[in-house]
Coordinates of N, CA and C in Angstrom, one line a residue:
M15 N 0.7 -1.2 -0.1 CA 0.0 -0.2 0.3 C 0.6 0.9 -0.4
K16 N 0.5 2.5 -0.2 CA 1.4 3.6 -0.6 C 1.3 4.4 0.7
V17 N 2.3 5.0 1.2 CA 2.0 5.7 2.3 C 2.9 6.6 2.5
E18 N 2.8 8.0 3.0 CA 3.6 8.9 2.7 C 4.0 9.5 4.0
L19 N 4.8 10.0 4.1 CA 6.0 10.0 5.3 C 5.6 11.5 5.8
F20 N 5.3 11.2 6.9 CA 5.5 12.9 7.5 C 6.4 12.6 8.6
V21 N 7.9 13.7 8.4 CA 8.5 14.1 9.5 C 8.5 15.1 10.4
P22 N 8.1 15.1 11.7 CA 7.7 16.3 12.2 C 9.0 16.9 11.8
C23 N 8.9 18.2 12.6 CA 9.9 19.3 12.4 C 11.3 19.1 13.6
F24 N 10.9 18.6 15.0 CA 11.0 18.2 16.1 C 11.8 16.9 16.0
V25 N 11.6 15.9 14.9 CA 12.0 14.9 14.8 C 13.2 15.0 13.7
D26 N 12.7 15.9 12.7 CA 13.7 16.2 11.6 C 14.6 17.0 11.9
Q27 N 15.1 17.5 13.1 CA 15.6 18.4 13.8 C 16.7 17.9 14.9
L28 N 16.3 16.8 15.2 CA 17.0 16.3 16.2 C 16.8 14.8 16.9
Y29 N 16.1 14.4 16.0 CA 16.2 12.9 15.9 C 15.8 12.7 14.6
P30 N 16.8 12.6 13.8 CA 16.5 11.6 11.7 C 16.5 10.8 12.3
E31 N 17.2 9.6 13.0 CA 17.4 8.2 12.7 C 16.3 8.3 13.1
T32 N 15.1 8.6 13.9 CA 14.0 8.0 14.2 C 13.1 7.8 13.0
A33 N 13.1 9.1 12.2 CA 12.4 9.1 10.9 C 12.9 7.7 10.0
F34 N 14.2 8.1 10.1 CA 14.4 6.3 9.3 C 14.0 5.0 9.6
N35 N 14.0 5.3 11.0 CA 13.3 3.5 11.4 C 12.3 3.9 11.1
T36 N 11.6 4.9 11.1 CA 10.5 4.6 10.5 C 10.2 4.3 9.0
L37 N 10.8 4.5 8.3 CA 11.0 4.6 7.1 C 10.9 3.3 7.1
R38 N 11.8 2.6 7.5 CA 12.2 1.2 7.1 C 11.0 0.0 8.2
L39 N 10.4 0.8 9.0 CA 9.1 -0.2 9.6 C 8.5 -0.3 8.5
L40 N 8.2 0.8 7.9 CA 6.9 1.1 6.9 C 7.0 -0.2 5.8
E41 N 8.5 0.1 4.9 CA 9.0 -0.4 4.2 C 9.0 -2.3 4.9
K42 N 9.2 -2.6 6.2 CA 9.0 -3.7 6.3 C 7.8 -4.4 6.3
S43 N 6.9 -3.5 6.4 CA 5.3 -3.8 6.4 C 4.9 -4.0 5.8
G44 N 5.6 -4.0 4.0 CA 5.5 -4.1 3.1 C 4.4 -2.6 2.2
C45 N 5.0 -1.7 2.8 CA 4.6 -0.1 2.2 C 5.2 0.4 1.0
K46 N 5.0 1.2 0.0 CA 5.7 2.1 -1.0 C 5.2 3.5 -0.3
V47 N 6.9 3.5 0.5 CA 6.8 5.2 0.9 C 7.2 6.2 0.0
E48 N 6.8 7.2 -0.2 CA 6.9 8.5 -0.4 C 6.6 9.3 0.2
Y49 N 7.8 10.4 -0.1 CA 8.4 11.7 1.1 C 8.6 12.8 0.8
N50 N 7.7 13.3 1.1 CA 7.6 15.0 0.6 C 9.0 16.0 0.9
S51 N 10.1 16.4 0.4 CA 10.8 16.9 1.4 C 10.7 18.5 1.3
K52 N 9.5 18.7 0.6 CA 9.3 20.5 0.8 C 7.8 20.5 1.8
Q53 N 8.1 19.3 2.9 CA 7.1 19.8 4.0 C 7.9 19.9 5.4
T54 N 7.1 20.8 6.1 CA 7.9 21.4 7.2 C 7.5 21.2 8.4
C55 N 6.2 21.9 9.0 CA 5.7 22.3 10.4 C 4.3 21.4 9.5
C56 N 3.7 21.1 11.3 CA 2.2 20.9 10.9 C 1.4 21.8 11.7
G57 N 2.6 23.2 12.5 CA 1.6 24.2 12.9 C 1.1 24.3 14.5
Q58 N 0.9 23.2 15.8 CA 1.5 23.1 16.1 C 1.8 24.0 17.2
P59 N 3.1 24.3 17.3 CA 3.8 25.8 18.5 C 3.2 26.5 18.1
A60 N 2.7 27.7 17.4 CA 1.8 28.7 17.2 C 0.6 28.5 17.9
Y61 N -0.2 27.3 17.3 CA -1.3 27.0 17.9 C -1.5 26.8 19.2
N62 N -0.9 26.1 20.2 CA -1.0 26.2 21.3 C -0.1 27.7 21.7
A63 N 0.5 28.1 21.3 CA 1.3 29.4 21.8 C -0.6 30.7 21.6
G64 N -1.5 30.5 20.7 CA -2.1 31.2 21.2 C -2.2 32.5 19.7
Y65 N -1.3 31.9 18.6 CA -1.0 32.3 17.2 C -1.7 31.7 15.8
W66 N -3.3 31.6 16.1 CA -4.3 31.0 15.2 C -3.6 30.8 13.7
D67 N -3.8 32.6 13.6 CA -3.4 33.1 12.5 C -1.8 32.3 11.2
E68 N -1.3 32.5 12.4 CA 0.0 32.1 12.3 C -0.1 30.4 12.0
A69 N -0.8 29.8 12.9 CA -0.5 28.1 12.8 C -1.2 28.0 11.5
K70 N -2.7 28.6 11.1 CA -3.2 28.5 9.9 C -2.6 29.1 9.1
E71 N -1.5 29.2 8.6 CA -0.8 29.8 7.6 C 0.0 28.3 7.6
V72 N 0.5 27.9 8.2 CA 1.7 27.0 8.2 C 0.6 25.9 8.0
G73 N -0.3 25.4 8.5 CA -0.8 24.4 8.4 C -2.0 24.2 6.8
T74 N -2.5 25.5 6.2 CA -2.4 25.5 4.7 C -1.5 24.6 4.2
K75 N -0.4 24.8 4.1 CA 0.7 24.4 3.4 C 1.0 22.6 3.8
F76 N 0.8 22.4 4.9 CA 0.7 21.1 5.6 C -0.4 20.6 4.5
L77 N -1.3 21.2 4.7 CA -2.4 20.2 3.8 C -2.3 20.4 2.5
N78 N -2.0 21.3 2.0 CA -1.1 21.4 0.4 C 0.1 20.1 0.5
D79 N 1.0 19.8 1.3 CA 2.1 19.2 1.0 C 2.1 17.8 1.2
F80 N 0.0 17.3 1.1 CA 0.0 16.1 1.4 C -0.9 15.6 0.2
T81 N -1.2 14.1 0.1 CA -2.5 13.4 -0.7 C -3.9 13.5 0.3
E82 N -4.8 14.3 0.1 CA -5.7 13.7 1.1 C -6.2 12.7 1.1
N83 N -6.1 12.0 0.3 CA -6.7 10.4 -0.2 C -5.6 9.0 0.1
T84 N -4.5 9.7 0.4 CA -3.6 8.7 1.1 C -3.1 8.1 2.2
Y85 N -2.8 7.6 3.2 CA -2.4 7.4 4.3 C -1.1 7.9 4.3
V86 N -1.5 9.1 5.8 CA -0.2 9.5 5.9 C 0.3 9.3 7.2
V87 N 1.6 8.6 7.5 CA 1.7 8.2 8.8 C 2.9 9.2 9.3
A88 N 3.0 9.4 10.8 CA 3.9 10.0 11.6 C 4.2 9.1 12.8
P89 N 5.8 9.3 12.8 CA 6.3 8.9 14.5 C 6.3 10.0 15.7
S90 N 4.5 10.7 15.5 CA 4.5 11.1 16.8 C 3.1 11.3 16.6
A91 N 2.7 10.7 18.2 CA 0.9 11.4 18.3 C 0.5 12.8 18.7
S92 N 1.5 13.5 18.1 CA 1.4 14.8 19.4 C 1.1 15.5 18.1
C93 N 1.9 15.9 17.0 CA 1.2 16.1 15.8 C 0.2 15.5 14.7
V94 N 0.1 14.1 14.8 CA -1.4 13.8 14.8 C -2.2 14.2 15.3
G95 N -2.2 14.3 16.5 CA -3.3 15.0 17.4 C -3.8 16.3 17.0
M96 N -2.5 16.9 17.3 CA -2.9 18.1 16.2 C -3.6 17.9 15.0
I97 N -3.1 17.7 14.5 CA -4.0 17.9 12.6 C -5.4 17.1 12.6
K98 N -5.5 16.0 13.8 CA -7.0 15.4 14.1 C -8.0 16.2 14.9
S99 N -7.2 17.2 16.1 CA -8.3 17.6 16.8 C -8.6 19.3 16.7
G100 N -6.4 19.6 16.5 CA -6.8 21.4 15.8 C -7.1 21.8 14.9
Y101 N -6.8 21.1 14.2 CA -7.2 21.7 12.5 C -8.5 21.8 12.5
N102 N -9.6 20.8 13.6 CA -10.7 21.5 13.7 C -11.4 23.2 14.2
D103 N -10.4 23.6 14.9 CA -10.7 24.4 15.1 C -10.2 25.7 13.8
L104 N -9.2 25.6 13.3 CA -8.8 26.4 12.1 C -9.1 26.2 10.6
F105 N -9.7 25.1 10.2 CA -10.2 25.0 8.9 C -11.7 24.3 8.5
T106 N -12.5 24.2 10.1 CA -13.8 24.3 9.9 C -14.7 25.5 9.2
N107 N -15.2 25.1 7.9 CA -15.9 25.5 7.2 C -15.2 27.1 6.4
T108 N -14.0 26.4 6.2 CA -13.1 27.1 5.1 C -13.3 26.5 4.5
I109 N -12.9 27.1 3.0 CA -12.3 26.8 1.8 C -11.6 24.8 1.6
V110 N -11.5 25.2 2.7 CA -10.1 23.7 2.7 C -10.8 22.8 3.6
H111 N -11.8 23.2 4.2 CA -13.4 21.8 4.8 C -12.7 20.6 4.4
N112 N -13.6 20.1 3.5 CA -13.2 19.4 2.9 C -12.5 18.1 2.6
K113 N -11.0 18.7 2.0 CA -10.2 18.1 2.2 C -9.5 18.1 3.5
C114 N -9.4 19.1 4.2 CA -9.0 18.8 5.5 C -10.0 17.8 5.8
R115 N -10.6 17.5 6.2 CA -11.6 15.7 6.9 C -11.1 15.1 6.3
S116 N -11.0 14.9 4.9 CA -10.2 14.0 4.6 C -8.6 13.0 5.0
L117 N -7.9 14.7 5.0 CA -6.7 14.0 5.5 C -6.7 13.7 7.1
Q118 N -7.7 14.5 7.6 CA -8.0 13.9 9.2 C -8.1 12.5 9.5
S119 N -9.1 12.0 8.4 CA -9.1 10.5 8.3 C -8.3 9.9 8.1
N120 N -7.3 10.2 7.2 CA -5.8 8.9 6.7 C -5.0 9.0 7.5
I121 N -4.4 10.1 8.6 CA -3.0 10.3 8.9 C -3.1 9.3 10.2
W122 N -2.0 8.5 10.6 CA -1.7 7.8 11.4 C -0.6 8.1 12.3
E123 N -1.0 8.0 13.4 CA 0.6 7.5 14.4 C 1.3 6.5 13.9
L124 N 2.7 6.2 14.2 CA 3.5 5.0 13.5 C 2.6 3.5 14.1
S125 N 2.5 3.7 15.1 CA 2.4 1.9 16.2 C 0.7 2.0 15.9
D126 N -0.4 2.8 16.4 CA -1.7 3.0 15.5 C -1.5 2.2 13.8
F127 N -1.1 2.7 12.8 CA -1.3 2.5 11.4 C -0.6 0.8 11.2
L128 N 0.8 0.8 11.8 CA 1.2 -0.8 11.9 C -0.1 -2.1 13.1
I129 N -0.3 -1.8 13.7 CA -1.4 -2.6 14.1 C -2.5 -2.9 13.4
N130 N -3.4 -1.4 13.1 CA -4.9 -1.6 12.7 C -5.0 -1.1 11.3
V131 N -4.0 -0.5 10.6 CA -3.8 -0.6 9.2 C -3.2 -2.1 8.6
A132 N -1.5 -1.8 8.6 CA -0.5 -2.7 7.9 C -0.9 -4.7 8.4
K133 N -1.7 -4.4 9.6 CA -1.6 -6.0 10.7 C -0.5 -6.0 11.4
K134 N 0.4 -5.7 11.2 CA 2.0 -6.2 11.4 C 2.5 -6.1 13.4
D135 N 2.6 -6.8 14.3 CA 3.5 -6.4 15.2 C 4.6 -6.9 15.6
Y136 N 5.0 -7.9 14.6 CA 6.6 -8.5 15.1 C 7.2 -8.0 13.8
F137 N 8.4 -7.5 14.7 CA 9.8 -7.0 13.1 C 10.7 -7.6 13.5
G138 N 10.9 -8.6 14.6 CA 12.0 -9.2 14.6 C 13.1 -8.4 15.4
A139 N 12.7 -7.4 16.6 CA 13.4 -6.3 16.9 C 13.9 -7.1 18.7
E140 N 15.5 -6.9 18.9 CA 15.8 -7.2 19.6 C 16.4 -6.2 20.9
L141 N 15.5 -6.2 22.1 CA 16.2 -5.0 23.5 C 16.3 -5.8 24.6
E142 N 17.7 -5.8 25.0 CA 17.7 -6.9 26.4 C 17.8 -5.9 28.0
G143 N 16.9 -6.1 28.7 CA 16.1 -4.7 30.0 C 14.9 -5.0 30.1
K144 N 14.8 -4.3 30.6 CA 13.4 -3.6 31.0 C 13.0 -2.6 31.2
A145 N 11.6 -2.6 30.7 CA 11.1 -1.0 30.1 C 9.6 -1.2 30.7
V146 N 9.2 0.3 30.4 CA 7.9 0.6 30.7 C 7.4 2.1 29.6
Y147 N 6.7 1.8 29.3 CA 6.2 2.8 28.4 C 5.1 3.6 28.9
H148 N 5.4 5.1 28.6 CA 4.7 5.8 29.2 C 3.5 6.6 28.2
D149 N 2.1 6.9 28.2 CA 1.7 7.3 27.4 C 1.2 8.9 27.2
S150 N 2.0 9.3 26.5 CA 1.7 10.6 26.2 C 0.5 11.4 26.6
C151 N -0.2 12.3 26.5 CA -1.4 13.4 26.7 C -1.8 13.2 25.1
S152 N -0.9 13.2 24.5 CA -1.6 13.2 22.9 C -2.1 12.0 22.0
A153 N -1.0 10.9 22.3 CA -1.8 9.5 22.4 C -2.6 8.9 22.6
L154 N -2.9 9.1 24.1 CA -4.0 8.3 24.9 C -5.3 9.4 24.5
R155 N -5.3 10.3 24.7 CA -6.6 11.2 25.0 C -6.5 12.0 23.4
E156 N -5.8 12.4 22.4 CA -6.3 12.7 21.1 C -6.4 11.9 20.0
C157 N -5.8 10.3 20.1 CA -5.5 9.6 19.0 C -5.5 8.2 19.8
K158 N -5.9 8.3 20.7 CA -7.0 6.9 21.5 C -5.8 5.7 21.3
I159 N -4.9 5.7 21.7 CA -4.2 4.7 21.3 C -3.4 4.5 22.7
K160 N -3.8 2.9 23.0 CA -3.3 2.9 24.2 C -2.7 1.2 24.1
D161 N -3.1 0.4 23.7 CA -3.0 -1.0 23.4 C -1.7 -1.3 22.8
E162 N -1.5 -0.2 21.6 CA -1.2 -0.9 20.3 C 0.8 -0.7 20.2
P163 N 1.1 0.1 21.0 CA 2.5 0.2 21.5 C 3.1 -0.9 22.4
R164 N 1.6 -1.3 23.3 CA 2.5 -2.3 24.2 C 2.1 -3.5 23.8
Q165 N 1.0 -4.0 22.3 CA 1.6 -5.2 21.8 C 2.4 -4.9 20.7
L166 N 3.1 -3.8 20.1 CA 4.5 -4.4 19.6 C 5.2 -4.8 20.2
L167 N 6.0 -3.9 21.4 CA 7.0 -4.4 22.4 C 6.8 -5.1 23.3
S168 N 5.5 -6.2 23.2 CA 5.6 -7.1 23.6 C 6.3 -8.1 22.6
K169 N 6.2 -8.1 21.3 CA 6.8 -9.0 20.8 C 8.4 -8.7 20.4
V170 N 8.9 -7.7 21.5 CA 10.3 -7.4 20.8 C 11.4 -8.2 21.9
H171 N 12.2 -9.2 21.5 CA 12.8 -10.3 21.8 C 13.9 -9.7 23.5
G172 N 13.8 -10.1 24.4 CA 14.9 -9.7 25.8 C 14.2 -8.3 26.4
L173 N 12.6 -7.8 26.1 CA 12.3 -6.8 26.4 C 11.3 -7.1 27.2
E174 N 11.5 -6.8 28.5 CA 10.5 -7.2 29.7 C 9.8 -5.8 29.4
M175 N 8.3 -5.7 29.9 CA 7.6 -4.8 29.6 C 6.9 -4.6 31.2
L176 N 6.8 -3.7 32.1 CA 6.3 -3.5 32.8 C 5.5 -1.8 32.9
E177 N 4.2 -2.3 33.8 CA 3.7 -0.9 33.8 C 4.0 -0.1 35.3
M178 N 4.1 1.3 35.3 CA 4.5 2.0 36.3 C 3.3 2.4 36.7
A179 N 3.2 3.1 37.5 CA 2.5 4.1 38.5 C 2.2 5.3 37.6
D180 N 0.8 5.5 37.4 CA 0.7 6.7 36.7 C 1.0 6.6 35.2
T181 N 1.0 5.8 34.7 CA 1.3 6.3 32.9 C 0.8 6.9 32.6
D182 N -0.4 7.5 33.1 CA -1.4 8.1 31.7 C -1.5 9.7 32.0
M183 N -0.1 9.7 33.1 CA -0.3 11.3 33.8 C 0.9 12.0 32.7
C184 N 0.6 13.8 32.9 CA 1.7 14.1 31.7 C 2.7 14.0 32.4
C185 N 3.9 14.3 31.3 CA 5.5 13.9 31.5 C 6.0 15.3 32.5
G186 N 4.8 16.2 31.7 CA 5.5 17.8 32.2 C 6.2 18.5 31.1
F187 N 6.2 18.3 29.7 CA 6.7 19.4 29.0 C 5.5 20.0 28.6
G188 N 4.3 19.5 27.2 CA 3.9 20.7 27.0 C 4.0 21.5 26.3
G189 N 5.0 21.2 25.9 CA 5.8 22.2 24.8 C 5.9 23.4 25.6
T190 N 5.2 24.5 24.8 CA 6.0 25.8 26.1 C 5.1 26.0 27.8
F191 N 5.0 25.2 27.8 CA 4.7 24.9 29.7 C 5.6 24.8 30.4
A192 N 6.7 24.1 29.3 CA 7.6 23.6 29.8 C 9.0 24.9 30.3
V193 N 8.6 25.6 29.6 CA 9.9 27.1 29.4 C 8.7 28.3 30.5
K194 N 7.1 28.5 30.5 CA 6.5 29.1 31.3 C 6.5 28.4 32.7
F195 N 6.5 27.1 33.4 CA 6.5 26.9 34.2 C 7.3 25.9 34.3
D196 N 8.7 26.2 34.7 CA 9.6 25.2 34.8 C 9.2 24.5 35.2
A197 N 9.3 25.3 37.1 CA 9.3 24.2 38.2 C 8.6 23.4 37.9
I198 N 7.4 23.6 37.4 CA 6.1 22.5 37.9 C 6.2 21.3 36.7
S199 N 6.9 22.0 35.6 CA 7.3 20.4 34.4 C 8.4 20.3 35.0
S200 N 9.8 20.2 35.8 CA 10.7 19.3 36.0 C 9.9 18.5 37.4
A201 N 8.5 18.9 38.1 CA 8.3 18.3 39.2 C 7.8 17.3 38.5
M202 N 6.9 16.9 37.4 CA 6.1 16.1 37.2 C 7.4 15.5 36.0
A203 N 8.3 15.6 35.6 CA 9.3 14.6 34.7 C 10.0 13.9 36.3
E204 N 10.1 14.6 37.1 CA 11.0 14.1 38.2 C 9.8 12.5 38.6
Q205 N 8.8 13.3 38.7 CA 7.2 11.9 39.4 C 7.8 10.8 38.3
K206 N 7.3 11.1 36.8 CA 7.5 9.9 36.2 C 8.6 9.5 36.3
V207 N 10.0 9.7 35.9 CA 11.2 9.0 36.3 C 11.3 8.1 37.4
N208 N 10.4 8.9 38.3 CA 10.5 8.4 39.6 C 9.8 6.7 39.2
H209 N 8.8 6.9 39.4 CA 7.7 5.5 38.6 C 8.4 4.7 37.9
A210 N 9.2 5.0 37.2 CA 9.9 4.2 36.1 C 10.7 3.5 37.4
L211 N 11.9 4.0 37.7 CA 12.6 3.4 38.6 C 12.0 2.8 39.4
D212 N 11.1 3.0 39.9 CA 10.2 2.4 40.9 C 10.0 0.8 40.4
Q213 N 10.1 0.9 39.3 CA 9.9 -1.1 38.2 C 11.4 -1.2 38.3
N214 N 12.2 -0.3 38.9 CA 13.9 -0.8 38.3 C 14.0 -0.6 37.0
A215 N 13.0 0.1 36.4 CA 13.4 -0.2 34.7 C 15.0 0.6 34.1
D216 N 15.0 -0.3 32.8 CA 16.1 0.8 32.1 C 15.6 1.6 31.2
Y217 N 14.5 1.6 30.8 CA 13.9 2.1 29.8 C 13.1 2.8 29.6
I218 N 12.3 3.7 29.1 CA 11.1 4.5 29.3 C 11.1 4.8 27.3
I219 N 9.8 4.3 27.5 CA 9.6 4.3 25.8 C 8.1 4.9 25.4
S220 N 8.2 5.7 24.2 CA 7.0 6.1 24.6 C 6.9 6.5 22.5
T221 N 5.4 7.4 22.7 CA 5.3 7.6 20.5 C 5.8 8.8 20.3
D222 N 6.4 9.3 21.2 CA 6.6 11.1 21.4 C 7.9 10.9 21.8
L223 N 8.4 12.4 21.0 CA 9.9 12.3 21.6 C 9.8 13.7 22.2
S224 N 9.3 14.4 21.5 CA 9.2 15.8 22.4 C 8.9 14.8 24.4
C225 N 8.0 14.5 24.8 CA 8.1 13.8 25.9 C 9.5 13.5 26.1
L226 N 10.0 12.6 25.4 CA 11.4 11.7 25.5 C 11.9 12.7 26.0
L227 N 12.5 14.2 25.4 CA 13.3 14.8 25.7 C 13.3 15.0 26.8
H228 N 12.3 15.8 27.3 CA 12.2 16.4 28.7 C 12.1 15.0 29.6
L229 N 11.7 14.0 29.8 CA 12.3 13.2 30.6 C 13.7 12.8 30.1
Q230 N 14.3 12.8 29.6 CA 15.8 12.3 29.3 C 16.7 13.9 29.7
G231 N 16.2 15.0 29.8 CA 16.9 16.1 30.1 C 17.1 16.1 31.6
Y232 N 16.0 15.7 32.1 CA 15.4 15.4 33.3 C 16.7 13.9 34.4
I233 N 17.4 13.4 33.0 CA 17.0 11.9 33.6 C 19.2 12.3 33.6
D234 N 19.6 13.4 32.3 CA 21.1 13.6 32.4 C 21.2 14.6 33.4
K235 N 20.5 15.1 33.8 CA 20.6 16.3 34.9 C 21.3 15.8 36.2
N236 N 20.2 14.4 36.2 CA 20.5 13.8 37.8 C 21.4 12.3 37.6
N237 N 22.6 12.5 36.4 CA 22.7 11.1 36.2 C 22.0 9.9 37.0
L238 N 21.0 9.6 36.8 CA 19.9 8.8 37.0 C 20.2 7.2 35.8
P239 N 20.5 6.3 35.9 CA 20.8 5.1 35.8 C 19.3 4.5 34.7
I240 N 18.9 5.3 33.7 CA 17.8 4.5 32.5 C 17.9 5.7 31.4
K241 N 17.2 5.0 30.5 CA 17.3 5.4 29.3 C 16.0 5.9 28.7
T242 N 16.0 6.9 28.0 CA 14.4 6.8 27.0 C 14.8 6.2 25.4
M243 N 13.9 5.6 24.8 CA 14.1 5.4 23.4 C 12.0 5.8 22.5
H244 N 12.5 5.8 21.5 CA 11.4 6.3 20.7 C 11.0 4.7 20.5
I245 N 9.6 4.2 20.3 CA 8.9 3.0 20.0 C 10.0 2.3 18.3
A246 N 10.0 3.5 17.7 CA 10.5 3.1 16.6 C 12.1 3.3 16.5
D247 N 12.9 3.4 17.1 CA 13.9 3.2 17.2 C 14.4 1.3 17.9
V248 N 13.3 1.2 19.0 CA 13.1 -0.1 19.8 C 12.7 -1.4 18.6
L249 N 11.9 -0.8 18.1 CA 11.3 -2.0 17.1 C 12.3 -1.8 15.7
C250 N 13.3 -1.4 15.3 CA 14.6 -1.1 14.4 C 15.6 -2.2 15.3
N251 N 15.6 -1.9 16.4 CA 17.1 -2.6 17.5 C 17.1 -3.8 17.1
G252 N 18.7 -4.1 17.0 CA 18.5 -5.9 16.8 C 18.8 -6.3 15.1
W253 N 18.3 -5.6 14.8 CA 18.1 -6.1 13.2 C 19.7 -6.3 12.8
L254 N 19.5 -7.0 12.2 CA 20.9 -7.7 11.3 C 21.2 -7.3 10.2
E255 N 20.3 -6.8 9.5 CA 20.1 -6.3 7.8 C 20.0 -4.8 8.4
S256 N 21.3 -4.2 7.4 CA 21.3 -2.9 8.0 C 20.6 -2.1 6.4
T257 N 20.3 -1.0 6.5 CA 19.4 -0.5 5.1 C 20.1 1.2 4.6
E258 N 21.0 1.7 3.7 CA 21.5 2.9 3.6 C 20.5 3.6 3.5
Y259 N 20.2 4.4 3.9 CA 19.4 6.1 3.2 C 20.1 6.9 3.1

């Protein structure tokens, strides 16, 4: 099946390997992947900051960069959630209303797509250790994703998945929230990491690199014996074959 890959600006700039691993997973699922190099941002930063006119301008470009009747897949529930929910505020009853609705119904977060569209949950990944899964706010509440990542991670050889307390609580990032309310944000990250450490976990895994960046910052600052990983990187870990892009 044909899939268009959406690489959020956050992933493109800070975690490009996750984008490549997303591509590898989609291809291993039998998808023909296309990538529009002109794509940029979904408009979420401006939208969350209250600059809706600017967000609408960026969002209009996004709608023009992707095909409305083709699957669009992204390694970020946050950005997918923005398109599924935030675009209702920006484009309802506008000239692009119908195109927006079509794209909203065809955009998928990676783990959701692999389980519910591609019908694949095993990729031969290997990762030794214990891990907890962090339910990001966008994945759980906007994209309604909960079981899909856990199903994929349960098939990773050597990985013992554990459930931490308050897994559905926010990590404290929240985009500009982490800047405007840094003390509260740091305390929320501390709570999340401590819950993971209570399980003696080696890894915190999630669908959202923004959450993981925030948590990894707290981990590094305090020299804690735990690491964050995006689910795409976990599912490609230990592959014997290598593909150059």
